[in-house]
CSV table of C-alpha atoms and ligand atoms in Angstrom, one decimal:
chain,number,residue,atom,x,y,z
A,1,UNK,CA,-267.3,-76.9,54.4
A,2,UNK,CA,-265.1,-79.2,53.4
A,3,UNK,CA,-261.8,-78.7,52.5
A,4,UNK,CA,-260.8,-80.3,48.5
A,5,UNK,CA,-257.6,-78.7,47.8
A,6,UNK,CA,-257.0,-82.6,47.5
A,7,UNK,CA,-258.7,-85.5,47.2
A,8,UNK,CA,-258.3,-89.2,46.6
A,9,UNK,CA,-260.5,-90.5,43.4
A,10,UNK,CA,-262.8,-92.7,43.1
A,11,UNK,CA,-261.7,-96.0,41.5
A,12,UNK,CA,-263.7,-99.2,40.9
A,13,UNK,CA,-262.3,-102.4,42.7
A,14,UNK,CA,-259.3,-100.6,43.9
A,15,UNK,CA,-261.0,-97.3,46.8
A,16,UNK,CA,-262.6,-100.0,49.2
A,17,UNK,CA,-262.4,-99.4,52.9
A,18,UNK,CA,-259.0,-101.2,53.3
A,19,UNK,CA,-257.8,-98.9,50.6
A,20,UNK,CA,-259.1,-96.3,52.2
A,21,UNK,CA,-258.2,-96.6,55.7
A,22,UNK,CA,-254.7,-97.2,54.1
A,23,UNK,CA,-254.6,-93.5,52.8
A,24,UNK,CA,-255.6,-92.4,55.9
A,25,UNK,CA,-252.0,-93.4,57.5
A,26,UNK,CA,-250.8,-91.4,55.0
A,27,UNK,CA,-252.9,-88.0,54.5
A,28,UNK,CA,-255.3,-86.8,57.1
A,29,UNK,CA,-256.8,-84.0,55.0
A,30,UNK,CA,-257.1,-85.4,51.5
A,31,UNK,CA,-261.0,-86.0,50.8
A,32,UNK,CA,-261.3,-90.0,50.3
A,33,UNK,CA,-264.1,-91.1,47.8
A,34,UNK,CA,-265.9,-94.6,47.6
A,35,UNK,CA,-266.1,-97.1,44.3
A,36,UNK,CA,-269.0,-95.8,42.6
A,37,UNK,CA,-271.6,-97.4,44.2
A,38,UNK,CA,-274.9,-98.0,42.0
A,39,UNK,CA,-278.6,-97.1,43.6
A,40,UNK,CA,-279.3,-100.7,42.7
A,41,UNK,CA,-276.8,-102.2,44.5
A,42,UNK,CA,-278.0,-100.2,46.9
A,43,UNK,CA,-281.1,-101.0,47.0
A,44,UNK,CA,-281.4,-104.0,46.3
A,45,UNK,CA,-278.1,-105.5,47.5
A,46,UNK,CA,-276.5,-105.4,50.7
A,47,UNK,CA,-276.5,-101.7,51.7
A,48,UNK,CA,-274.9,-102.5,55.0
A,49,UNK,CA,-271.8,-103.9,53.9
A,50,UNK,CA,-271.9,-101.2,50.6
A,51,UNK,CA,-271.8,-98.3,53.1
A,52,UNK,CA,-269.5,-99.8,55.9
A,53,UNK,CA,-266.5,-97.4,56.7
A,54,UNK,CA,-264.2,-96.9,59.2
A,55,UNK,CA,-264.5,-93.8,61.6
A,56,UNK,CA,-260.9,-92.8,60.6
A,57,UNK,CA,-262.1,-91.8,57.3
A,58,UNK,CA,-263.3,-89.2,57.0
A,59,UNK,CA,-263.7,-86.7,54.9
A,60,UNK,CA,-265.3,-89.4,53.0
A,61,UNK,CA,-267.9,-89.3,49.6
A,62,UNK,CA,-269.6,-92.1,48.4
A,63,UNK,CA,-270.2,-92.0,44.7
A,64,UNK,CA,-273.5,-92.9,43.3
A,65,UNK,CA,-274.1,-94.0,40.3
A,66,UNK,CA,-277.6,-94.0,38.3
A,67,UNK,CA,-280.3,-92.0,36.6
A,68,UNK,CA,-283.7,-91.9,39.0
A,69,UNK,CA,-283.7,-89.2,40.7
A,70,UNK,CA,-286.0,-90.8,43.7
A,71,UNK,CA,-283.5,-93.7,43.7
A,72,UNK,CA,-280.7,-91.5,43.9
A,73,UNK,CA,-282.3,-89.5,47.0
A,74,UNK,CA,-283.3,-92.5,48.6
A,75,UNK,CA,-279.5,-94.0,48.3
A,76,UNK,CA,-278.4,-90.5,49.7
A,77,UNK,CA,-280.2,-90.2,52.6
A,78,UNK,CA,-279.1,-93.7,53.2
A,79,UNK,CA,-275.5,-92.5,53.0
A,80,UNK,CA,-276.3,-89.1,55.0
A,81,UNK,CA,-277.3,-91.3,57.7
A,82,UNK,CA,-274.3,-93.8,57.9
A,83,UNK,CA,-272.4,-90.5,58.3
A,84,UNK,CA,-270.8,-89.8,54.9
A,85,UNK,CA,-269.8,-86.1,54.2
A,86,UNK,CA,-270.5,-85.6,50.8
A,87,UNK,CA,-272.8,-86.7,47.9
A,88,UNK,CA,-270.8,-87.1,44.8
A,89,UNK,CA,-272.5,-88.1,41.4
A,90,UNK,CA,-270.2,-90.2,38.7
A,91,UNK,CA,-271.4,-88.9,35.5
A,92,UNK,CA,-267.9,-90.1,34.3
A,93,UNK,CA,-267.9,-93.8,33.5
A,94,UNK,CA,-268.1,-94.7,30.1
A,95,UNK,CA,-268.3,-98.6,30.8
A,96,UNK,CA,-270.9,-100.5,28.9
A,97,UNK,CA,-272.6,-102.0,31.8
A,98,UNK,CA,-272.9,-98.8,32.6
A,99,UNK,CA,-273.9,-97.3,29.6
A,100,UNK,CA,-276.5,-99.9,29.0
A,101,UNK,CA,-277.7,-98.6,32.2
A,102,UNK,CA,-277.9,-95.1,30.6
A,103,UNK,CA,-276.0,-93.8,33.6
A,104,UNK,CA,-272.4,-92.7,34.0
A,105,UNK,CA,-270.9,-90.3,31.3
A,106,UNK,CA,-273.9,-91.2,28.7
A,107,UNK,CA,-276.1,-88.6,31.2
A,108,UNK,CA,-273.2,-85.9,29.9
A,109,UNK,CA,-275.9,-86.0,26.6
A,110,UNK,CA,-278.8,-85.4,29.2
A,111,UNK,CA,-278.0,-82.4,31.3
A,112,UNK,CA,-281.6,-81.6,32.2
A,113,UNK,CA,-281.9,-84.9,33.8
A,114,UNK,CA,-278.5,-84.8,35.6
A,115,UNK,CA,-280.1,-81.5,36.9
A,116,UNK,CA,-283.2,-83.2,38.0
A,117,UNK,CA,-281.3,-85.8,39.8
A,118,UNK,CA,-278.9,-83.2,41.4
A,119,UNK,CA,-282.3,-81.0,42.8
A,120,UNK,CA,-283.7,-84.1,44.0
A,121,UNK,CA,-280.8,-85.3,46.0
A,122,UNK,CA,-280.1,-81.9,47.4
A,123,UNK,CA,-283.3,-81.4,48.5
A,124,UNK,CA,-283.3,-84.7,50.6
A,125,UNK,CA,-279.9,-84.2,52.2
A,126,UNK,CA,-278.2,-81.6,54.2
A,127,UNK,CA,-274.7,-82.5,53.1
A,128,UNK,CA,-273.0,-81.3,49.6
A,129,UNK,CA,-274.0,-82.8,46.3
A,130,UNK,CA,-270.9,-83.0,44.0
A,131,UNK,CA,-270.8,-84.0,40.4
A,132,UNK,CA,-267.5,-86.1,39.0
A,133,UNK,CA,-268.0,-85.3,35.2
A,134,UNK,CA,-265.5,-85.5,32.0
A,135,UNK,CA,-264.9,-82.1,29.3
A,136,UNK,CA,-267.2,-84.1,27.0
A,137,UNK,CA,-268.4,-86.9,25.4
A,138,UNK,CA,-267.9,-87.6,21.7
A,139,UNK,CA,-268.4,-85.2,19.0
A,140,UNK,CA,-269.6,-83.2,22.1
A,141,UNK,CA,-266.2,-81.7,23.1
A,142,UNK,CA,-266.6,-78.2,22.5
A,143,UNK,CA,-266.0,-75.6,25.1
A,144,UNK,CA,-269.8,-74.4,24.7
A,145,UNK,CA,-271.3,-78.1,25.3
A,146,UNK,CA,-269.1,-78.0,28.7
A,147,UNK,CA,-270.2,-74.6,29.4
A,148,UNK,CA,-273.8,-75.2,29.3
A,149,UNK,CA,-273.9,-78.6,31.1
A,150,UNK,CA,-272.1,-76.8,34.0
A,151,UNK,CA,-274.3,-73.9,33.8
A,152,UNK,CA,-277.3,-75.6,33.7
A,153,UNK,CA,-276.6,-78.6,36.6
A,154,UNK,CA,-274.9,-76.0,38.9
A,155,UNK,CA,-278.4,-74.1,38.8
A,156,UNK,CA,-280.1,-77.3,40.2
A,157,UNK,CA,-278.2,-77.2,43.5
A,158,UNK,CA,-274.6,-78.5,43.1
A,159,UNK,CA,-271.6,-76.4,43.2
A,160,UNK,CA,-269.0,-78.2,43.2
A,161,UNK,CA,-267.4,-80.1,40.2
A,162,UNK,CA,-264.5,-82.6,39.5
A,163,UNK,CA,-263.8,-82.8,35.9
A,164,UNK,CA,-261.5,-85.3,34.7
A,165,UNK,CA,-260.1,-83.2,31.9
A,166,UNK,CA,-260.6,-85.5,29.1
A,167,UNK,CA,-263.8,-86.3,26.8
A,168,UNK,CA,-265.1,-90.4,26.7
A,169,UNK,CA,-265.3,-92.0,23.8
A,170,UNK,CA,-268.2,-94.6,24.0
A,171,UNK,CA,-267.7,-96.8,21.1
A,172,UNK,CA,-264.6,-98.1,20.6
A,173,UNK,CA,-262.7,-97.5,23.3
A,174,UNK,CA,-262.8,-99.9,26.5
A,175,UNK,CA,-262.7,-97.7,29.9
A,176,UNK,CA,-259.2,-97.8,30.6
A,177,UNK,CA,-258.2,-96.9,26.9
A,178,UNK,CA,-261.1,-93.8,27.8
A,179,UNK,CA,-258.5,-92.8,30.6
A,180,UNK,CA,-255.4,-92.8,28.5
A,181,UNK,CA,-256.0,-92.4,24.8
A,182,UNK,CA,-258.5,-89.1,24.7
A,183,UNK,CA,-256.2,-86.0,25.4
A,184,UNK,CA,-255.8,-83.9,28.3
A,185,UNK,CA,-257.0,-81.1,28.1
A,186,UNK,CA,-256.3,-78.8,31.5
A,187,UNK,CA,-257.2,-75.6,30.0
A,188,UNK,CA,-260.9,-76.5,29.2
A,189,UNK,CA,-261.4,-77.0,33.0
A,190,UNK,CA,-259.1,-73.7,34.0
A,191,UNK,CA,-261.5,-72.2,32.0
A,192,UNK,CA,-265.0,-73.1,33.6
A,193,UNK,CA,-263.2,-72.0,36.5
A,194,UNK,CA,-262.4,-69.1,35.2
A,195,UNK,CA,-266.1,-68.4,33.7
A,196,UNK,CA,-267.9,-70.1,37.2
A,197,UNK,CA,-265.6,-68.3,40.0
A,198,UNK,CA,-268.7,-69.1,42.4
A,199,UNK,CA,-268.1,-73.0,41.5
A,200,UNK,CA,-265.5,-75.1,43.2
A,201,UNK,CA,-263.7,-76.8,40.5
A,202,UNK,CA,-261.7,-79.7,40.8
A,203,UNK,CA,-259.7,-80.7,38.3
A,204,UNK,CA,-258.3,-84.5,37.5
A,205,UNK,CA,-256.6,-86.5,35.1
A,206,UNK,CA,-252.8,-87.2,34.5
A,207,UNK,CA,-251.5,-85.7,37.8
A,208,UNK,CA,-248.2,-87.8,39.4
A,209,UNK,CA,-246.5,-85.4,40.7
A,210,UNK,CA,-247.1,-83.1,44.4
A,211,UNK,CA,-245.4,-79.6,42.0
A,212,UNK,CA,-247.9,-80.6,39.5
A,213,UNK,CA,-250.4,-80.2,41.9
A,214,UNK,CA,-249.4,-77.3,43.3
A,215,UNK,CA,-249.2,-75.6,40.6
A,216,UNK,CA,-252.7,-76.4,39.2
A,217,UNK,CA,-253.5,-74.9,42.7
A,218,UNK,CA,-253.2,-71.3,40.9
A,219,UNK,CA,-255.8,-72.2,38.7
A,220,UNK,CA,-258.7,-74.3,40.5
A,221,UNK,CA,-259.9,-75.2,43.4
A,222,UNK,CA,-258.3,-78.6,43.9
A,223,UNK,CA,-256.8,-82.0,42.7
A,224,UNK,CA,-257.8,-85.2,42.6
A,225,UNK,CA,-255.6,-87.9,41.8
A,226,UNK,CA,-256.7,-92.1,41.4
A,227,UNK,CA,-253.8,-93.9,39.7
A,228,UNK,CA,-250.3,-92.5,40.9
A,229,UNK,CA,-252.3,-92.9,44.7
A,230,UNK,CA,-252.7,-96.1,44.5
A,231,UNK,CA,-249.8,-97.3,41.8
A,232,UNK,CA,-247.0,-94.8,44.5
A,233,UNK,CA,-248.8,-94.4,47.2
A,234,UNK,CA,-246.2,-92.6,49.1
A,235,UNK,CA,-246.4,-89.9,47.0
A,236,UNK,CA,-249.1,-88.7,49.5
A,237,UNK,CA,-247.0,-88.4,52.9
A,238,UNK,CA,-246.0,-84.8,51.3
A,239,UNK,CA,-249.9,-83.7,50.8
A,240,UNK,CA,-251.0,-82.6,54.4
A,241,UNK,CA,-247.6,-80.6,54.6
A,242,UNK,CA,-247.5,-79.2,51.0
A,243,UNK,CA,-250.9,-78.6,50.5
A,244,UNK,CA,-252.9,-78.5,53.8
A,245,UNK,CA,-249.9,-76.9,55.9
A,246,UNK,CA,-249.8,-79.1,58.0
A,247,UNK,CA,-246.6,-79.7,59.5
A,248,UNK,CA,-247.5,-82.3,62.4
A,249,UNK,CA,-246.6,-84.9,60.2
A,250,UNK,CA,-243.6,-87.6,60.3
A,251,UNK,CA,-244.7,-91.0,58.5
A,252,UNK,CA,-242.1,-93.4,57.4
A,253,UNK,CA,-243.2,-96.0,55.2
A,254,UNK,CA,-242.4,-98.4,57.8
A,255,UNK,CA,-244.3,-96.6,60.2
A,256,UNK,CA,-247.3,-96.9,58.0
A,257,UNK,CA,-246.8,-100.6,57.3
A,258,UNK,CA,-246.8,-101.2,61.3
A,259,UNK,CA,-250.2,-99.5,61.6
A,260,UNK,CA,-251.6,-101.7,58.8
A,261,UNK,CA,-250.6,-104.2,59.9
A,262,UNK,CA,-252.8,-103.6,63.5
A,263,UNK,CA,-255.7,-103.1,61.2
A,264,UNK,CA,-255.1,-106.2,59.2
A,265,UNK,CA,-255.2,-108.2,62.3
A,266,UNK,CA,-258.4,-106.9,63.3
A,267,UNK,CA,-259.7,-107.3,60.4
A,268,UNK,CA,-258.9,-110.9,59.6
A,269,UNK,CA,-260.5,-111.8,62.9
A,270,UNK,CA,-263.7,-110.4,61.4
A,271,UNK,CA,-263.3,-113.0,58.3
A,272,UNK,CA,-261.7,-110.6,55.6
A,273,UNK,CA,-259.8,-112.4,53.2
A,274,UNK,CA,-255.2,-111.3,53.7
A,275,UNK,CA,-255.2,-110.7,49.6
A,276,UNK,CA,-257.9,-108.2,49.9
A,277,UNK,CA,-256.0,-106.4,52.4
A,278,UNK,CA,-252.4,-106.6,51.3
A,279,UNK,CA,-253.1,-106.1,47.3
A,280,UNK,CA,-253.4,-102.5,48.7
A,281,UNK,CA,-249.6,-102.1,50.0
A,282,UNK,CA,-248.1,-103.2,46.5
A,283,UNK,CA,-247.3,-100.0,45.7
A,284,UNK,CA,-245.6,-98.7,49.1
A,285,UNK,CA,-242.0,-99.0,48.0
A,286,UNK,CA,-242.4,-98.0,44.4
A,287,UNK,CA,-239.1,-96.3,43.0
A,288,UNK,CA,-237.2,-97.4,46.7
A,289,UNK,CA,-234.4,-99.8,46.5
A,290,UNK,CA,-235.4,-103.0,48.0
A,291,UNK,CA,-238.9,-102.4,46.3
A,292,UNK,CA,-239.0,-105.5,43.7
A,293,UNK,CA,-237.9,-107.7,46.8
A,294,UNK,CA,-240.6,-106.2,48.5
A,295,UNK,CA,-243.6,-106.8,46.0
A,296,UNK,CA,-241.9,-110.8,45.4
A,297,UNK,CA,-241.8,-111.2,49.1
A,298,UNK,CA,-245.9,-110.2,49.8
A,299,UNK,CA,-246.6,-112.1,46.4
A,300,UNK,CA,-245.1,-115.2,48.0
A,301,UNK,CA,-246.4,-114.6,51.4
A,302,UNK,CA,-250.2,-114.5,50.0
A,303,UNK,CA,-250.6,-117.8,49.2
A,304,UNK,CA,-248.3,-119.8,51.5
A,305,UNK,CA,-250.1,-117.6,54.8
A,306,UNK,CA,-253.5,-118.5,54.9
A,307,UNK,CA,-254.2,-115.3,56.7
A,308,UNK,CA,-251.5,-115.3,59.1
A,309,UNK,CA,-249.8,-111.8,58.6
A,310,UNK,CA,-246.9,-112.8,61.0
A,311,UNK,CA,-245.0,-112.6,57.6
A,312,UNK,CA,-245.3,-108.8,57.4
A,313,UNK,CA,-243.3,-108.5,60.2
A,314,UNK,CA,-240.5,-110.1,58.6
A,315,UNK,CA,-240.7,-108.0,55.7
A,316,UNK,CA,-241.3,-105.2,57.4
A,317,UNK,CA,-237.7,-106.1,59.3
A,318,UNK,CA,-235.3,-106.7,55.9
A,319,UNK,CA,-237.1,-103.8,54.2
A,320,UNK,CA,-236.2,-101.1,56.6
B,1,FMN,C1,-259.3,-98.9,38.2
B,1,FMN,C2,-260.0,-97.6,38.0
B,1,FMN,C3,-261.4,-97.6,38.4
B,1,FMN,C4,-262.1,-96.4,38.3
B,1,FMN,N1,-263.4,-96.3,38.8
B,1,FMN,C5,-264.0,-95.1,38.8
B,1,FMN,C6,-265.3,-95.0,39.5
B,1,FMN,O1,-265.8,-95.9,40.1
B,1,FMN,N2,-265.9,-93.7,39.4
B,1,FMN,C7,-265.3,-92.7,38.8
B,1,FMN,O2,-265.9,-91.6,38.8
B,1,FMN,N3,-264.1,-92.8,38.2
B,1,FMN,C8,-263.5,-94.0,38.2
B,1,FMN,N4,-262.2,-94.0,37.7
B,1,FMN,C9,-261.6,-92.8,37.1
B,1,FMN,C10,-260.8,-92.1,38.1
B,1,FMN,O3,-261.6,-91.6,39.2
B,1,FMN,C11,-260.1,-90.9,37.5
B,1,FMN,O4,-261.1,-90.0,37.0
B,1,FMN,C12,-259.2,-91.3,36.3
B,1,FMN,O5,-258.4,-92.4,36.7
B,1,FMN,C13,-258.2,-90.1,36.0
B,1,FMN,O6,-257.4,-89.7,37.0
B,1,FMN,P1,-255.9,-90.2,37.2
B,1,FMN,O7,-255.2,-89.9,35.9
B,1,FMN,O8,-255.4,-89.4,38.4
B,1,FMN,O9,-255.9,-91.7,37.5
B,1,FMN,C14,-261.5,-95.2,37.8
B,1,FMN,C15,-260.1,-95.3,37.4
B,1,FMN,C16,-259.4,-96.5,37.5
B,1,FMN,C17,-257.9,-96.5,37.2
């Protein structure tokens, strides 16, 4: 059974596998999720390079997104079989490509196909079916409407849910205004826990800080953080010790820029592109002295490299 006390969210453009392999030098334990990843990319697109990860990953979710339940069964068992641990289902995203697509958080309005999709999936795979889910959509914010999507999608086979604590708006509101502008509401989700205590609940939104964390601990299952992991990534060196207990762990931030920077090598040999690889590290230094040098120096060193990375080591060098 895997182990969510924390995990890493899912987060469009930004969760790749450089991202994620990143994360990994910094938390062993935290459960790492993938972009949402549609069935028709999937099947359609190029499912090799769409389920490519690194062995170091793991745990490790993918995120589907869609609304056919055979498509999203098919796309699991694709994912089961390149080895991913979990099956995680964004019923979240209030974009309108993908509300046009009548998937993401529009399904909220739907629950009976949500459960549908959820049975189907978990009848083709052995490995968990999670759904990543909001408190409610629209004038469907009450307690009740919550209470009976859970209810009714938790008796199809999943039993595990990640609710970012606040509702999506869908007109009006563009997706990032839909993560800051509805309000938190951390209660709500206390409560399904409190009224499912079978259910894992995982609760999300708003969370920067590791005594925040904790302290949610007393009330769910687990965390899940996107922005303050990527935007301060070293915020995480704390969560295998604080929240995993485990206390093998002595990362520096230097240390983590060195074993990067091994990857980044190896991976520029195989053609990827230095921007898509450093964009990730912005964040390392946030809130350090030294740390607006820092960002100047790898904004500079993108363009001027041309994939030569032998510039890191100079910065790694007048950083520490
Ligand atoms: C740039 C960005 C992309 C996101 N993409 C996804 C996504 O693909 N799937 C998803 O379920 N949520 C996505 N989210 C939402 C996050 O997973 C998370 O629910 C939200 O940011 C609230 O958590 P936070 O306050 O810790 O950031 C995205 C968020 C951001 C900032």
């Amino acid at each position: 059974m895997l182990d969510r006390r924390f995990s890493i969210a899912p987060m469009m453009d930004h969760t790749d596998k450089h991202f994620r392999y990143f994360m990994r030098l910094l938390t062993k334990h935290s459960v790492l999720y993938t972009e949402m990843i549609t069935t028709g990319a999937l099947i359609h697109g190029n499912s090799k390079q769409f389920l490519d990860f690194n062995p170091n990953e793991h745990p490790l979710a993918i995120q589907l997104g869609g609304n056919n339940p055979n498509d999203l069964a098919h796309c699991a068992r694709m994912a089961e079989n390149e080895g991913y641990d979990e099956i995680n289902l964004n019923i979240g995203c209030p974009s309108d490509r993908v509300q046009n697509g009548k998937f993401g958080v529009s399904l909220m309005a739907n629950k009976n196909l949500v459960a549908e999709c959820v049975s189907k999936i978990s009848a083709n795979v052995k490995i968990p079916v999670t759904v990543k889910t909001r408190i409610g959509i629209d004038d469907n914010d009450s307690y009740e409407f919550l209470m009976e999507f859970i209810e009714t999608v938790s008796n199809s086979g999943c039993d595990t849910f990640i609710i970012h604590a606040r509702k999506a708006i869908l007109e009006g509101l563009s997706p990032k205004e839909n993560r800051n502008i509805p309000p938190l509401n951390y209660e709500r989700v206390h409560k399904i826990k409190r009224n499912f205590p079978r259910l894992n609940v995982i609760i999300n939104g708003g969370f920067t800080e590791i005594k925040q964390i904790k302290a949610q601990l007393a009330h769910v299952d687990g965390v899940m953080v996107g922005r303050a992991a990527y935007q301060n990534p070293f915020m995480l060196v704390e969560i295998d010790n604080l929240i995993f207990n485990d206390m093998e762990s002595s990362i520096t931030r230097r240390s983590v820029l060195e074993k990067y920077k091994i990857y980044m090598e190896e991976q520029i040999k195989h053609g990827v592109n230095l921007k898509n690889l450093i964009r990730h590290v912005v964040g390392l230094y946030k809130g350090q002295p030294g740390s607006r040098k820092y960002r100047q120096m790898l904004s500079c060193a993108i363009p001027e490299n041309k994939n030569n990375i032998q510039f890191l080591e100079e910065i790694i060098e007048s950083i520490s």
